[in-house]
Short mmCIF file of C-alpha atoms in Angstrom, two decimals:
data_model
loop_
_atom_site.label_atom_id
_atom_site.label_comp_id
_atom_site.label_asym_id
_atom_site.label_seq_id
_atom_site.Cartn_x
_atom_site.Cartn_y
_atom_site.Cartn_z
CA GLY A 1272 0.00 0.00 0.00
CA ALA A 1273 0.93 3.64 -0.35
CA LEU A 1274 2.51 5.16 2.73
CA VAL A 1275 4.05 8.53 3.48
CA TYR A 1276 6.60 8.93 6.24
CA GLN A 1277 7.53 12.24 7.73
CA TYR A 1278 10.55 12.86 9.90
CA PRO A 1279 10.95 14.04 12.56
CA ARG A 1280 7.52 13.61 14.17
CA ARG A 1281 8.18 16.40 16.65
CA THR A 1282 10.80 19.07 16.98
CA ILE A 1283 11.48 22.02 19.20
CA CYS A 1284 13.64 24.86 18.01
CA LYS A 1285 14.76 28.14 19.49
CA SER A 1286 13.28 31.29 18.06
CA GLY A 1287 15.38 32.51 15.12
CA THR A 1288 16.86 29.11 14.29
CA SER A 1289 16.00 26.79 11.42
CA MET A 1290 14.81 23.24 11.12
CA ARG A 1291 14.48 20.77 8.26
CA MET A 1292 11.75 18.21 7.83
CA GLU A 1293 11.53 15.28 5.45
CA CYS A 1294 8.79 13.49 3.53
CA GLN A 1295 9.25 10.02 2.05
CA ALA A 1296 6.77 8.23 -0.20
CA VAL A 1297 6.93 4.45 0.25
CA GLY A 1298 5.43 1.97 -2.16
CA PHE A 1299 4.69 4.46 -4.91
CA GLN A 1300 6.18 7.26 -6.93
CA ALA A 1301 4.63 10.62 -6.17
CA THR A 1302 3.99 12.85 -9.17
CA SER A 1303 3.90 15.84 -6.84
CA VAL A 1304 4.28 16.72 -3.18
CA ALA A 1305 2.36 19.49 -1.45
CA TRP A 1306 3.40 20.90 1.91
CA TYR A 1307 0.77 22.16 4.34
CA ARG A 1308 0.72 23.67 7.81
CA GLN A 1309 -2.08 22.77 10.18
CA SER A 1310 -2.61 25.48 12.77
CA PRO A 1311 -3.50 24.80 16.41
CA GLN A 1312 -7.08 25.62 15.34
CA LYS A 1313 -6.83 22.68 12.88
CA THR A 1314 -6.99 24.82 9.71
CA PHE A 1315 -4.88 23.55 6.78
CA GLU A 1316 -2.80 26.14 4.91
CA LEU A 1317 -1.17 25.17 1.63
CA ILE A 1318 2.48 26.26 1.65
CA ALA A 1319 3.70 25.06 -1.73
CA LEU A 1320 3.28 22.46 -4.45
CA SER A 1321 6.39 20.75 -5.72
CA THR A 1322 6.58 18.70 -8.89
CA VAL A 1323 9.85 17.02 -9.84
CA ASN A 1324 11.69 18.90 -12.59
CA SER A 1325 9.28 21.83 -12.38
CA ALA A 1326 9.37 25.10 -10.52
CA ILE A 1327 7.96 24.94 -7.00
CA LYS A 1328 4.78 27.00 -6.66
CA TYR A 1329 4.42 28.84 -3.36
CA GLU A 1330 1.12 30.14 -2.09
CA GLN A 1331 0.48 33.69 -0.94
CA ASN A 1332 2.10 34.37 2.46
CA PHE A 1333 4.74 31.67 1.92
CA THR A 1334 8.08 32.20 0.17
CA GLN A 1335 11.04 30.17 -0.96
CA GLU A 1336 13.25 32.41 1.15
CA LYS A 1337 11.42 31.29 4.30
CA PHE A 1338 10.41 27.72 3.36
CA PRO A 1339 12.96 26.35 0.86
CA ILE A 1340 11.94 22.97 -0.56
CA SER A 1341 14.10 20.28 -2.11
CA HIS A 1342 12.46 17.61 -4.26
CA PRO A 1343 15.25 15.55 -5.86
CA ASN A 1344 13.24 12.49 -6.90
CA LEU A 1345 9.76 10.94 -7.05
CA SER A 1346 9.85 9.56 -3.53
CA PHE A 1347 11.50 12.24 -1.41
CA SER A 1348 10.97 15.88 -0.51
CA SER A 1349 12.30 18.06 2.26
CA MET A 1350 11.36 21.51 3.51
CA THR A 1351 13.24 23.82 5.84
CA VAL A 1352 11.64 26.44 8.06
CA LEU A 1353 14.23 29.20 8.17
CA ASN A 1354 14.47 31.67 11.04
CA ALA A 1355 11.49 30.16 12.86
CA TYR A 1356 9.34 32.30 15.09
CA LEU A 1357 6.28 31.68 17.22
CA GLU A 1358 3.86 32.15 14.30
CA ASP A 1359 5.56 29.26 12.47
CA ARG A 1360 4.48 26.68 15.02
CA GLY A 1361 2.08 24.00 13.94
CA LEU A 1362 1.85 20.59 12.33
CA TYR A 1363 3.57 20.45 8.95
CA LEU A 1364 2.08 17.84 6.66
CA CYS A 1365 3.15 16.61 3.27
CA GLY A 1366 0.70 15.19 0.78
CA ALA A 1367 2.13 12.99 -1.97
CA ARG A 1368 0.04 12.55 -5.09
CA GLN A 1369 -0.38 9.32 -7.03
CA GLY A 1370 -2.87 9.78 -9.84
CA THR A 1371 -5.94 11.42 -8.38
CA GLU A 1372 -5.19 10.32 -4.82
CA VAL A 1373 -3.14 12.24 -2.29
CA PHE A 1374 -1.60 10.37 0.62
CA PHE A 1375 -0.53 12.18 3.77
CA GLY A 1376 2.10 11.58 6.39
CA LYS A 1377 1.44 12.05 10.10
CA GLY A 1378 3.26 15.35 10.02
CA THR A 1379 6.13 17.09 11.79
CA ARG A 1380 5.01 19.10 14.81
CA LEU A 1381 7.10 22.23 15.21
CA THR A 1382 7.28 24.02 18.53
CA VAL A 1383 9.21 27.28 18.70
CA VAL A 1384 10.51 28.44 22.07
CA GLN B 792 -7.85 32.48 -4.76
CA GLN B 793 -9.97 29.42 -3.92
CA LYS B 794 -11.89 29.68 -0.64
CA VAL B 795 -13.23 26.50 0.89
CA GLN B 796 -15.55 26.70 3.90
CA GLN B 797 -17.15 23.99 5.98
CA SER B 798 -20.19 23.89 8.23
CA PRO B 799 -20.88 23.22 10.96
CA GLU B 800 -17.63 23.83 12.83
CA SER B 801 -18.42 20.99 15.21
CA LEU B 802 -21.13 18.42 15.65
CA ILE B 803 -22.27 15.97 18.31
CA VAL B 804 -24.24 13.04 16.93
CA PRO B 805 -25.83 10.13 18.80
CA GLU B 806 -24.65 6.67 17.80
CA GLY B 807 -26.74 5.27 14.96
CA ALA B 808 -27.84 8.67 13.66
CA MET B 809 -26.98 10.35 10.35
CA THR B 810 -24.07 12.81 10.24
CA SER B 811 -24.28 15.50 7.55
CA LEU B 812 -21.35 17.75 6.70
CA ASN B 813 -21.25 20.65 4.25
CA CYS B 814 -18.56 22.24 2.12
CA THR B 815 -18.70 25.28 -0.13
CA PHE B 816 -16.02 26.40 -2.58
CA SER B 817 -15.52 29.60 -4.51
CA ASP B 818 -13.96 28.63 -7.84
CA SER B 819 -16.48 27.24 -10.32
CA ALA B 820 -13.63 25.74 -12.39
CA SER B 821 -12.84 23.25 -9.60
CA GLN B 822 -12.76 19.69 -10.84
CA TYR B 823 -12.00 17.34 -7.97
CA PHE B 824 -13.85 17.16 -4.66
CA ALA B 825 -12.90 14.95 -1.74
CA TRP B 826 -13.50 14.32 1.93
CA TYR B 827 -10.68 13.44 4.31
CA ARG B 828 -10.86 12.24 7.88
CA GLN B 829 -8.20 12.85 10.51
CA HIS B 830 -8.24 11.04 13.82
CA SER B 831 -6.29 12.69 16.61
CA GLY B 832 -2.56 12.25 16.11
CA LYS B 833 -3.01 10.48 12.79
CA ALA B 834 -2.49 11.37 9.14
CA PRO B 835 -5.49 12.70 7.21
CA LYS B 836 -6.93 9.87 5.16
CA ALA B 837 -9.12 10.12 2.06
CA LEU B 838 -12.67 8.89 2.55
CA MET B 839 -14.34 9.56 -0.78
CA SER B 840 -13.99 11.71 -3.84
CA ILE B 841 -16.14 12.78 -6.78
CA PHE B 842 -15.56 14.52 -10.09
CA SER B 843 -18.99 15.16 -11.55
CA ASN B 844 -22.35 16.36 -10.32
CA GLY B 845 -24.49 13.87 -8.49
CA GLU B 846 -24.17 11.36 -5.73
CA LYS B 847 -21.80 8.53 -4.91
CA GLU B 848 -22.27 5.98 -2.16
CA GLU B 849 -19.66 3.73 -0.57
CA GLY B 850 -20.85 1.73 2.40
CA ARG B 851 -22.18 4.09 5.07
CA PHE B 852 -20.76 7.15 3.30
CA THR B 853 -22.46 9.24 0.60
CA ILE B 854 -20.95 12.23 -1.17
CA HIS B 855 -23.17 14.67 -3.04
CA LEU B 856 -21.90 17.35 -5.42
CA ASN B 857 -23.72 20.33 -6.92
CA LYS B 858 -21.22 22.36 -8.92
CA ALA B 859 -23.76 25.06 -9.84
CA SER B 860 -24.32 25.74 -6.14
CA LEU B 861 -20.58 25.48 -5.41
CA HIS B 862 -21.47 22.94 -2.73
CA PHE B 863 -20.78 19.36 -1.80
CA SER B 864 -21.62 17.30 1.22
CA LEU B 865 -20.81 14.11 3.09
CA HIS B 866 -23.42 12.00 4.82
CA ILE B 867 -22.55 9.21 7.21
CA ARG B 868 -25.32 6.72 7.87
CA ASP B 869 -25.48 4.81 11.18
CA SER B 870 -22.72 6.88 12.77
CA GLN B 871 -20.33 5.01 15.06
CA PRO B 872 -18.07 6.23 17.89
CA SER B 873 -15.12 5.34 15.65
CA ASP B 874 -16.37 8.01 13.21
CA SER B 875 -15.43 10.68 15.78
CA ALA B 876 -12.71 12.71 14.07
CA LEU B 877 -11.90 15.93 12.22
CA TYR B 878 -13.49 15.90 8.77
CA LEU B 879 -11.92 18.00 6.03
CA CYS B 880 -13.27 18.70 2.59
CA ALA B 881 -10.77 19.35 -0.18
CA VAL B 882 -11.03 20.79 -3.67
CA SER B 883 -8.59 20.98 -6.54
CA MET B 884 -8.42 22.22 -10.08
CA LYS B 885 -7.49 19.96 -12.98
CA GLY B 886 -3.96 18.98 -13.87
CA GLY B 887 -2.77 17.65 -10.52
CA ARG B 888 -2.98 20.96 -8.71
CA ALA B 889 -2.72 20.91 -4.92
CA LEU B 890 -5.74 20.21 -2.76
CA ILE B 891 -7.19 23.21 -0.98
CA PHE B 892 -8.73 22.20 2.32
CA GLY B 893 -11.78 23.50 4.10
CA THR B 894 -11.89 24.83 7.62
CA GLY B 895 -12.79 21.43 9.13
CA THR B 896 -15.69 19.97 11.10
CA THR B 897 -15.05 18.14 14.36
CA VAL B 898 -17.50 15.27 14.76
CA SER B 899 -18.16 13.50 18.05
CA VAL B 900 -20.38 10.44 18.01
CA SER B 901 -21.75 9.71 21.47
CA PRO B 902 -22.41 6.08 22.42
#
């Protein structure tokens, strides 16, 4: 079956520092990977959509300078939160697409102190 | 920019009853409509999806889409305590574009 692993599951970083999170598709090749942030109020915000060999499309309020994404192959993507502050806290989820279906990992929970 | 809203925000349903969830979207060019369920601490998981107007039933779950009204819904028949979760509707445009999620509905099914 199609599975998506995200690592780490939880992380705490000091305000102003950066942290990198990873997303691995297992059992399938993802045609695209989308990164989301789920706020403490449970709302999902789309950060960016990444398709291998294409430009990464960032949504309004999110930039490459703040959330650089690497997507080197069809099964792996990583995103870094640069210069993290309190408003960056939340659950970061990746959704990997196979055909019309999108499979999600359990997310990386970021706490900023 | 696509806006996806859900109602109600939360719902308490007695076991065995019908749960009805609503989702509205703003972009009439949307082509793919899905419902996801997220149990606490777990990954969101797709429940059902639909492309064209009408109704689709899978087991206890029915999805209904009315593109002209920019609305789709999820109905859960014979609700069970295990159905208690956060329900998210999602919409996307054609061509593998990213899913845009709704604001979520928290469902609690009381035994």
